[in-house]
Coordinates of C-alpha atoms in Angstrom, one line a residue:
M1 CA 73.9 126.7 140.3
L2 CA 75.9 123.5 140.6
T3 CA 79.1 123.0 138.7
D4 CA 80.3 119.7 137.2
T5 CA 82.7 119.4 140.1
A6 CA 79.9 119.9 142.6
T7 CA 77.8 117.1 141.1
R8 CA 80.8 114.8 141.6
T9 CA 81.6 115.8 145.2
K10 CA 78.5 117.1 146.9
P11 CA 75.9 114.3 147.6
L12 CA 72.9 115.0 145.5
R13 CA 69.5 113.4 145.4
I14 CA 66.3 114.2 143.5
K15 CA 62.9 113.9 145.2
V16 CA 60.1 114.5 142.6
H17 CA 57.0 114.9 144.8
A18 CA 56.4 116.0 148.4
D19 CA 54.7 112.7 149.2
D20 CA 57.6 110.6 147.9
N21 CA 59.4 108.3 150.4
V22 CA 62.2 107.7 147.9
A23 CA 64.7 109.8 146.0
I24 CA 67.2 109.0 143.3
V25 CA 70.9 109.6 143.6
A26 CA 72.1 112.2 141.0
N27 CA 75.9 111.9 141.4
S28 CA 77.8 110.4 138.5
G29 CA 79.0 107.0 139.6
G30 CA 76.6 106.9 142.5
L31 CA 77.4 107.3 146.2
P32 CA 79.1 104.9 148.6
A33 CA 77.7 103.6 151.9
G34 CA 78.3 106.1 154.7
T35 CA 77.6 109.2 152.5
V36 CA 75.9 111.9 154.5
F37 CA 73.6 114.4 152.9
D38 CA 73.2 118.0 154.1
D39 CA 70.0 117.1 156.0
G40 CA 71.7 114.2 157.8
L41 CA 70.4 111.3 155.6
T42 CA 73.1 108.6 155.7
L43 CA 73.4 105.9 153.0
V44 CA 73.6 102.4 154.5
D45 CA 74.3 100.9 151.0
H46 CA 76.2 101.9 147.9
V47 CA 73.5 103.5 145.7
P48 CA 74.3 103.7 141.9
Q49 CA 73.5 106.9 140.0
G50 CA 69.8 107.1 139.2
H51 CA 68.8 104.5 141.7
K52 CA 66.4 105.0 144.6
V53 CA 67.3 105.5 148.3
A54 CA 64.7 105.2 151.0
L55 CA 64.0 108.5 152.8
E56 CA 62.3 106.8 155.7
D57 CA 62.0 103.3 157.2
I58 CA 59.5 101.3 155.0
P59 CA 58.1 98.1 156.5
Q60 CA 57.6 94.9 154.5
G61 CA 54.3 95.4 152.6
G62 CA 54.6 99.1 152.9
I63 CA 53.9 101.4 149.9
V64 CA 56.8 102.9 148.0
R65 CA 56.0 106.2 146.3
R66 CA 57.7 108.2 143.5
Y67 CA 56.1 111.0 141.4
G68 CA 53.5 111.0 144.2
E69 CA 52.2 107.7 143.0
V70 CA 52.6 104.1 144.2
I71 CA 55.4 102.4 142.2
G72 CA 55.6 99.3 144.3
I73 CA 55.1 97.3 147.5
A74 CA 58.1 96.7 149.7
G75 CA 59.0 93.0 149.5
R76 CA 61.1 93.3 152.6
A77 CA 61.7 95.9 155.3
L78 CA 63.7 98.8 153.8
R79 CA 65.8 100.9 156.2
K80 CA 66.1 104.6 155.8
G81 CA 69.2 105.3 153.6
S82 CA 69.1 101.9 151.9
W83 CA 69.3 101.1 148.2
I84 CA 65.9 100.2 146.7
D85 CA 66.7 98.0 143.7
E86 CA 64.3 96.1 141.4
F87 CA 64.2 93.1 143.7
A88 CA 63.0 95.1 146.7
L89 CA 59.6 95.9 145.1
Q90 CA 56.6 93.9 144.2
L91 CA 54.6 95.1 141.2
P92 CA 51.2 96.7 142.1
Q93 CA 48.1 96.1 140.2
P94 CA 47.5 98.4 137.2
P95 CA 44.6 100.9 137.4
A96 CA 41.2 99.2 136.7
L97 CA 39.9 100.3 133.4
D98 CA 36.2 100.2 134.3
A99 CA 36.4 102.9 137.0
L100 CA 38.6 105.6 135.5
P101 CA 37.5 109.3 135.6
L102 CA 36.7 110.6 132.2
A103 CA 37.3 114.3 131.2
T104 CA 36.9 115.4 134.8
R105 CA 40.0 117.7 134.9
V106 CA 40.3 119.0 131.4
P107 CA 43.1 121.5 131.4
P108 CA 42.1 125.0 130.1
D109 CA 43.5 126.1 126.8
L110 CA 46.9 127.7 127.2
P111 CA 47.6 131.2 125.8
P112 CA 48.2 131.0 122.0
L113 CA 51.9 131.1 120.9
E114 CA 51.9 133.1 117.7
G115 CA 54.5 134.3 115.2
Y116 CA 56.6 131.1 115.0
T117 CA 57.3 129.7 111.5
F118 CA 59.4 127.1 109.7
D119 CA 60.3 126.6 106.1
G120 CA 58.4 123.6 104.9
Y121 CA 57.1 121.9 101.7
R122 CA 53.3 122.4 101.1
N123 CA 51.5 119.4 99.7
P124 CA 48.3 119.3 97.5
D125 CA 46.4 117.7 100.3
G126 CA 47.1 120.6 102.7
S127 CA 49.7 118.9 104.7
V128 CA 53.3 120.3 105.1
G129 CA 56.5 118.2 105.0
T130 CA 59.8 118.9 106.6
R131 CA 61.6 116.9 104.0
N132 CA 61.2 116.4 100.2
I133 CA 61.8 112.7 99.8
L134 CA 61.1 110.1 97.1
G135 CA 59.7 107.1 98.9
L136 CA 59.9 103.6 97.4
S137 CA 57.3 101.5 99.2
T138 CA 57.0 97.7 98.8
S139 CA 54.1 95.4 98.9
V140 CA 56.1 92.4 100.1
H141 CA 59.5 91.7 101.5
C142 CA 60.5 89.6 98.5
V143 CA 61.5 92.8 96.7
A144 CA 63.5 94.3 99.5
G145 CA 66.9 93.5 97.9
T146 CA 65.7 95.0 94.6
V147 CA 64.6 98.2 96.4
D148 CA 68.0 98.5 98.2
Y149 CA 69.7 98.0 94.8
V150 CA 67.7 100.6 92.9
V151 CA 67.9 103.1 95.8
R152 CA 71.7 103.0 95.5
L153 CA 71.4 103.6 91.7
I154 CA 69.0 106.4 92.1
K155 CA 71.2 108.2 94.6
E156 CA 74.3 107.7 92.4
R157 CA 72.8 108.4 88.9
L158 CA 69.7 110.5 89.3
L159 CA 69.5 112.4 92.6
P160 CA 72.5 114.8 91.8
R161 CA 70.4 116.1 88.9
Y162 CA 67.5 117.1 91.3
P163 CA 69.0 119.4 93.9
N164 CA 65.6 120.2 95.6
V165 CA 65.0 116.6 96.5
D166 CA 66.5 115.7 99.9
D167 CA 66.7 111.9 99.6
V168 CA 65.4 108.6 98.2
V169 CA 64.2 106.2 100.8
G170 CA 63.4 102.5 100.5
L171 CA 60.4 101.6 102.7
N172 CA 61.1 97.9 103.2
H173 CA 59.1 95.9 105.7
L174 CA 58.3 92.3 106.6
Y175 CA 54.6 92.2 105.8
G176 CA 52.8 91.4 102.5
C177 CA 52.7 87.6 102.1
G178 CA 52.6 84.5 104.2
V179 CA 50.1 86.3 106.4
A180 CA 46.4 86.0 107.2
I181 CA 45.5 89.0 105.0
N182 CA 41.8 88.9 105.9
A183 CA 42.2 88.4 109.7
P184 CA 40.6 91.2 111.7
A185 CA 43.9 92.4 113.1
A186 CA 45.4 92.6 109.6
V187 CA 43.8 96.0 109.4
V188 CA 46.7 97.3 111.6
P189 CA 49.7 96.6 109.3
I190 CA 47.7 97.3 106.1
R191 CA 46.5 100.6 107.4
A192 CA 50.0 101.5 108.6
L193 CA 51.6 100.8 105.2
Q194 CA 48.8 102.8 103.4
N195 CA 49.3 105.8 105.7
I196 CA 53.1 105.7 105.6
A197 CA 52.8 106.3 101.8
L198 CA 50.7 109.4 102.7
N199 CA 53.3 110.8 105.0
P200 CA 53.8 114.5 104.2
N201 CA 57.5 114.1 103.7
F202 CA 56.9 112.1 100.5
G203 CA 54.9 114.9 98.9
G204 CA 52.5 112.4 97.3
E205 CA 55.1 111.1 94.9
I206 CA 55.4 107.6 96.4
M207 CA 56.3 104.5 94.3
V208 CA 55.4 100.9 95.1
I209 CA 57.7 98.1 94.0
S210 CA 55.8 94.8 93.9
L211 CA 56.6 91.2 93.1
G212 CA 53.1 90.4 91.7
C213 CA 51.9 87.3 93.4
E214 CA 51.8 88.5 97.0
K215 CA 48.6 88.7 99.1
L216 CA 49.0 92.4 99.7
Q217 CA 48.4 93.7 96.2
P218 CA 50.2 96.9 95.5
E219 CA 47.1 98.9 94.5
R220 CA 46.1 98.8 98.2
L221 CA 49.2 100.9 99.1
V222 CA 48.8 103.6 96.4
P223 CA 47.5 106.9 97.8
E224 CA 44.0 107.6 96.5
A225 CA 45.1 110.7 94.6
Y226 CA 47.4 108.5 92.5
E227 CA 45.1 105.5 91.9
G228 CA 44.6 106.7 88.3
A229 CA 48.4 106.8 87.7
A230 CA 49.2 103.2 88.7
D231 CA 51.4 102.6 85.7
D232 CA 53.6 105.5 86.8
T233 CA 53.5 104.5 90.5
I234 CA 53.6 100.7 90.6
V235 CA 56.3 98.4 89.1
R236 CA 55.7 94.6 89.3
M237 CA 58.7 92.5 88.9
Q238 CA 56.7 89.5 87.6
D239 CA 55.3 91.6 84.8
E240 CA 55.7 89.6 81.6
R241 CA 57.0 92.6 79.7
F242 CA 60.3 92.3 81.6
T243 CA 63.1 90.1 80.2
G244 CA 65.8 90.0 82.8
F245 CA 66.6 91.9 86.0
G246 CA 68.1 94.8 84.1
A247 CA 64.8 95.6 82.4
M248 CA 63.1 95.6 85.8
V249 CA 65.7 98.0 87.1
D250 CA 65.4 100.3 84.1
A251 CA 61.6 100.5 84.5
I252 CA 62.0 101.5 88.1
L253 CA 64.6 104.1 87.3
E254 CA 62.4 105.6 84.5
A255 CA 59.4 105.9 86.8
A256 CA 61.6 107.3 89.6
E257 CA 62.9 110.0 87.3
R258 CA 59.4 111.1 86.5
H259 CA 58.6 111.4 90.2
L260 CA 61.9 113.2 90.9
E261 CA 61.1 115.8 88.3
K262 CA 57.8 116.6 90.1
L263 CA 59.5 116.6 93.6
N264 CA 62.2 118.9 92.3
R265 CA 59.7 121.6 91.5
R266 CA 58.8 121.9 95.2
K267 CA 60.4 124.7 97.2
R268 CA 60.6 125.4 100.9
E269 CA 58.3 128.3 102.0
P270 CA 57.6 129.9 105.3
V271 CA 54.6 128.2 107.0
P272 CA 53.2 128.6 110.6
A273 CA 54.5 126.3 113.3
S274 CA 50.9 125.0 113.5
E275 CA 51.8 122.8 110.5
L276 CA 54.3 120.7 112.4
V277 CA 53.4 117.1 113.4
V278 CA 55.8 116.0 116.0
G279 CA 56.1 112.5 117.6
M280 CA 57.5 112.2 121.1
Q281 CA 59.2 108.9 122.1
C282 CA 61.6 107.6 124.6
G283 CA 64.0 104.6 124.5
G284 CA 66.8 103.3 126.7
S285 CA 65.0 105.1 129.5
D286 CA 66.5 105.5 133.0
A287 CA 65.4 107.1 136.3
F288 CA 66.4 110.5 135.1
S289 CA 64.0 110.3 132.1
G290 CA 61.0 111.4 134.2
V291 CA 62.8 114.3 135.9
T292 CA 64.9 115.8 133.1
A293 CA 64.4 115.0 129.4
N294 CA 60.7 113.9 129.5
P295 CA 59.4 116.9 131.5
A296 CA 61.4 119.2 129.1
V297 CA 59.8 117.4 126.1
G298 CA 56.5 117.9 127.9
F299 CA 57.0 121.6 128.3
C300 CA 57.9 121.7 124.5
S301 CA 54.8 119.7 123.8
D302 CA 52.7 122.4 125.5
L303 CA 54.5 125.1 123.4
L304 CA 53.7 123.2 120.2
V305 CA 50.1 122.8 121.2
R306 CA 49.9 126.5 122.0
A307 CA 51.3 127.2 118.5
G308 CA 48.5 125.1 117.0
A309 CA 50.7 122.1 116.0
T310 CA 50.0 118.4 116.4
V311 CA 51.9 116.4 119.0
M312 CA 51.8 112.6 119.5
F313 CA 52.8 110.5 122.4
S314 CA 52.5 106.8 122.3
E315 CA 53.8 103.5 123.8
V316 CA 50.8 101.7 125.3
T317 CA 52.6 99.7 127.9
E318 CA 54.4 102.8 129.1
V319 CA 51.1 104.6 129.6
R320 CA 49.0 101.8 131.0
D321 CA 50.1 102.1 134.6
A322 CA 49.6 105.9 134.5
V323 CA 46.3 106.0 132.5
H324 CA 44.4 107.2 135.5
L325 CA 46.4 110.4 135.2
L326 CA 45.5 110.8 131.5
T327 CA 41.8 110.0 131.2
P328 CA 40.8 113.1 133.3
R329 CA 42.8 115.2 130.8
C330 CA 40.8 114.0 127.8
K331 CA 38.7 116.8 126.2
T332 CA 35.6 114.6 126.1
E333 CA 34.3 111.4 127.7
A334 CA 34.4 109.9 124.2
I335 CA 38.1 110.5 123.9
G336 CA 38.6 109.1 127.4
R337 CA 36.8 105.9 126.4
A338 CA 38.9 105.7 123.2
L339 CA 42.0 105.8 125.4
I340 CA 40.6 103.0 127.6
R341 CA 39.7 101.1 124.5
E342 CA 43.4 101.1 123.4
M343 CA 44.6 100.1 126.9
D344 CA 42.1 97.2 127.0
W345 CA 43.0 96.0 123.5
Y346 CA 46.6 95.8 124.4
D347 CA 45.9 94.1 127.7
R348 CA 44.1 91.4 125.7
Y349 CA 46.9 91.3 123.1
L350 CA 49.5 90.7 125.8
A351 CA 47.3 88.1 127.6
A352 CA 46.9 86.2 124.3
G353 CA 50.7 85.9 124.3
E354 CA 50.7 84.7 127.9
T355 CA 52.4 87.8 129.3
D356 CA 51.6 91.2 130.6
R357 CA 53.0 94.8 130.9
S358 CA 55.7 93.7 133.4
A359 CA 57.6 92.3 130.4
N360 CA 58.3 95.8 129.2
P361 CA 61.4 97.0 131.1
T362 CA 64.8 96.1 129.7
P363 CA 68.1 95.2 131.6
G364 CA 69.3 98.7 130.6
N365 CA 66.2 100.4 132.1
K366 CA 66.8 98.5 135.4
K367 CA 70.5 99.3 135.4
G368 CA 69.5 103.0 135.0
G369 CA 67.4 102.9 138.1
L370 CA 63.9 102.0 136.8
A371 CA 62.6 99.2 139.1
N372 CA 59.5 98.3 137.1
I373 CA 57.0 99.3 134.5
V374 CA 55.0 101.5 136.9
E375 CA 58.0 103.7 137.6
K376 CA 58.8 103.8 133.9
A377 CA 55.3 104.7 132.9
L378 CA 55.0 107.6 135.3
G379 CA 58.2 109.1 133.9
S380 CA 57.2 108.3 130.3
I381 CA 53.9 110.3 130.3
A382 CA 55.8 113.4 131.3
K383 CA 56.4 113.8 127.5
S384 CA 52.7 114.6 127.1
G385 CA 53.0 117.9 129.1
T386 CA 49.9 119.4 130.6
S387 CA 47.6 120.0 127.6
A388 CA 44.2 118.4 127.1
I389 CA 44.2 115.2 125.0
S390 CA 42.3 116.0 121.8
A391 CA 42.3 112.7 120.1
V392 CA 43.2 109.0 120.4
L393 CA 44.5 107.0 117.4
A394 CA 44.4 103.2 117.0
P395 CA 47.7 101.7 115.7
G396 CA 48.6 103.1 112.3
E397 CA 45.7 105.5 112.0
K398 CA 46.4 108.9 110.4
A399 CA 46.0 112.0 112.5
T400 CA 43.3 114.4 111.4
T401 CA 43.2 116.6 114.6
K402 CA 45.6 119.1 115.9
G403 CA 46.7 119.4 119.5
L404 CA 47.9 116.6 121.8
I405 CA 47.1 113.1 120.5
F406 CA 47.7 109.7 122.0
A407 CA 48.7 107.4 119.1
A408 CA 48.5 103.8 120.3
T409 CA 51.7 101.9 119.5
P410 CA 53.8 99.2 121.1
A411 CA 56.7 100.6 123.1
S412 CA 59.4 99.0 121.0
D413 CA 61.5 101.9 119.6
F414 CA 61.4 100.7 116.0
V415 CA 57.8 99.7 116.0
C416 CA 56.7 102.9 117.7
G417 CA 58.7 105.0 115.3
T418 CA 57.2 103.2 112.3
M419 CA 53.7 103.5 113.5
Q420 CA 54.1 107.2 114.4
L421 CA 55.4 107.7 110.8
A422 CA 52.1 106.1 109.6
S423 CA 50.2 108.5 111.8
G424 CA 51.8 111.4 110.0
I425 CA 54.7 112.7 112.0
T426 CA 57.2 114.9 110.1
L427 CA 59.6 115.2 113.0
Q428 CA 60.4 113.0 116.0
V429 CA 61.9 113.8 119.4
F430 CA 63.6 110.8 121.1
T431 CA 64.7 110.9 124.8
T432 CA 67.3 108.4 126.1
G433 CA 69.1 107.7 129.3
R434 CA 71.2 104.7 128.3
G435 CA 71.9 105.9 124.7
T436 CA 70.8 104.7 121.3
P437 CA 71.9 105.6 117.7
Y438 CA 68.2 105.2 116.6
G439 CA 67.0 107.2 113.6
L440 CA 64.4 107.2 110.9
A441 CA 65.2 107.9 107.2
A442 CA 61.8 109.5 106.4
V443 CA 61.7 112.0 109.3
P444 CA 64.4 113.8 111.3
V445 CA 64.9 112.4 114.8
I446 CA 66.2 114.8 117.5
K447 CA 67.8 112.9 120.4
M448 CA 67.8 114.3 123.9
A449 CA 69.9 112.8 126.7
T450 CA 68.7 112.5 130.3
R451 CA 72.1 112.8 131.9
K452 CA 75.3 114.9 131.3
D453 CA 77.4 111.8 131.5
L454 CA 75.7 110.4 128.4
S455 CA 75.8 113.7 126.5
A456 CA 79.6 114.0 127.1
R457 CA 80.4 110.5 126.0
W458 CA 78.0 110.6 123.0
H459 CA 78.7 114.1 122.1
D460 CA 78.3 113.4 118.4
L461 CA 75.1 111.4 118.7
I462 CA 73.1 113.4 121.2
D463 CA 71.5 116.7 120.0
I464 CA 70.3 118.2 123.3
D465 CA 71.6 117.6 126.9
A466 CA 68.7 117.6 129.4
G467 CA 71.1 116.5 132.1
R468 CA 71.8 120.1 132.8
I469 CA 68.4 120.2 134.5
A470 CA 69.6 117.7 137.1
T471 CA 72.8 119.7 137.8
G472 CA 70.8 123.0 138.1
E473 CA 72.5 124.6 135.1
K474 CA 69.2 124.8 133.2
S475 CA 65.5 124.7 134.0
I476 CA 62.9 122.4 132.5
E477 CA 61.5 125.4 130.8
E478 CA 64.8 126.5 129.3
I479 CA 65.5 123.1 127.8
G480 CA 62.0 122.9 126.5
W481 CA 62.4 126.2 124.7
E482 CA 65.8 125.1 123.4
L483 CA 64.1 122.0 121.9
F484 CA 61.3 124.1 120.4
H485 CA 63.7 126.3 118.6
L486 CA 65.8 123.3 117.4
L487 CA 62.6 121.7 116.1
L488 CA 61.9 124.8 113.9
D489 CA 65.5 124.8 112.6
V490 CA 65.5 121.1 111.8
A491 CA 62.1 121.3 110.2
S492 CA 63.4 124.1 108.0
G493 CA 66.5 122.2 107.0
R494 CA 68.8 124.7 108.6
K495 CA 70.1 122.1 111.0
K496 CA 70.6 118.3 110.9
P497 CA 70.3 116.0 113.9
W498 CA 73.2 113.7 114.4
S499 CA 71.3 110.7 113.2
D500 CA 70.9 112.3 109.8
H501 CA 74.5 113.6 109.8
W502 CA 75.8 110.1 110.1
G503 CA 73.0 108.4 108.1
L504 CA 71.9 106.3 111.0
H505 CA 68.4 105.0 110.1
N506 CA 66.6 102.0 111.4
A507 CA 64.5 99.8 109.2
L508 CA 60.7 100.0 109.3
A509 CA 59.1 97.6 111.8
V510 CA 55.4 97.6 111.0
F511 CA 53.2 96.3 113.9
N512 CA 51.5 93.1 112.9
P513 CA 49.2 91.6 115.6
A514 CA 47.6 89.3 113.0
P515 CA 48.6 85.6 112.4
V516 CA 51.5 84.7 110.1
T517 CA 50.6 81.6 108.1

């Protein structure tokens, strides 16, 4: 087992697969030129932490491998021991979608994991929430200021009287008007907003604040079970019965109180872990993401699947270059074709914007050692673990199947989180190598760091340190089990992730691929 001192003094590198001809430097601060490893490998360049070093001479045009897969073509000759930065590699072609194997290596079911429970809120529709929240949805952004105003009033005046209600959350978004509401792609944001209202953490007691003249009429956002109670659920600011802003606010507060009374009757009760719906996401990724945090999350994903729970992984552009490793894991050929359908749809969406998947990596990703989207994708899919893929969701669709699900979303942190919320997650796990204060108001977000350096600096923002895997202090399996138990505690309300402790919550960012008029 390596100590912190050892990670600073002993040259360390991580080679993921036996076929790899590169490794990443693990030492904090990187290693200088002239550093000699135990096996005699000598660095000819300074190599920053997380960046790649050539383990052999690679000729110009030669293949560069990491994770046992081709991550790039050498744009110039690379000497053994040299630093391989983003400029040294040419991007390979993505896997062709018309020749992928479908359901050819379906993993066998893992042994059931029984006896694990959490304290959740049962809903009339059979779902289970991890929080008991009054949600105030909106049918148009025009009312966002009003919603912010009344949310503050509800928290100050009403919420203290209802101790079993965890929070009041305004679900503001940028959709609703000035849009091509009947365009084919408009189904995506409309479906997402409808399903956000159905998220189990709202317990069916959603309200909709409307302006009145918008294209997205509020009735379209009301859960079916509450269509008959529109007067109690929908408040239109343009309603002629209102004289002045104060009257509008009073009407919202009166309706909110009726919903709070219903929510306050709910109590946590023990439920099996199979009722969890957990979203897996990564953001601010680095080269450690695919060797520490994401594999630990993947191990935890397998534990959740074994417990009968629902697990979602997403981010189309961070799956596209590794899709050939996923289609064989689909339970059926139809599921495999659905996965290809989502990849193809997004390819065409990007092409319509005159770009492609190479636009994905950020400056922070590259500073953290990720040379391109291929390397990023191969590390990203580690979050999916080893289980069979049981379903594929189009953007904003609601999950109806348990097991491992691919929920198609953009890779943007905020958009992915919003769309996973629409698909029904009640908890989210977020891995990061560069660091982010990201959070969601409607579901708890557990953040896991890929490196010890980040965990130490962001000690009051990071919930789990997966960097201990790189130093040898913990195994992937141990961190995976740690996450599993933390999920149960957070789902039960026994523990709060740091984002909830500080109240750090990002605004909703609904994916709208349709035209804005």
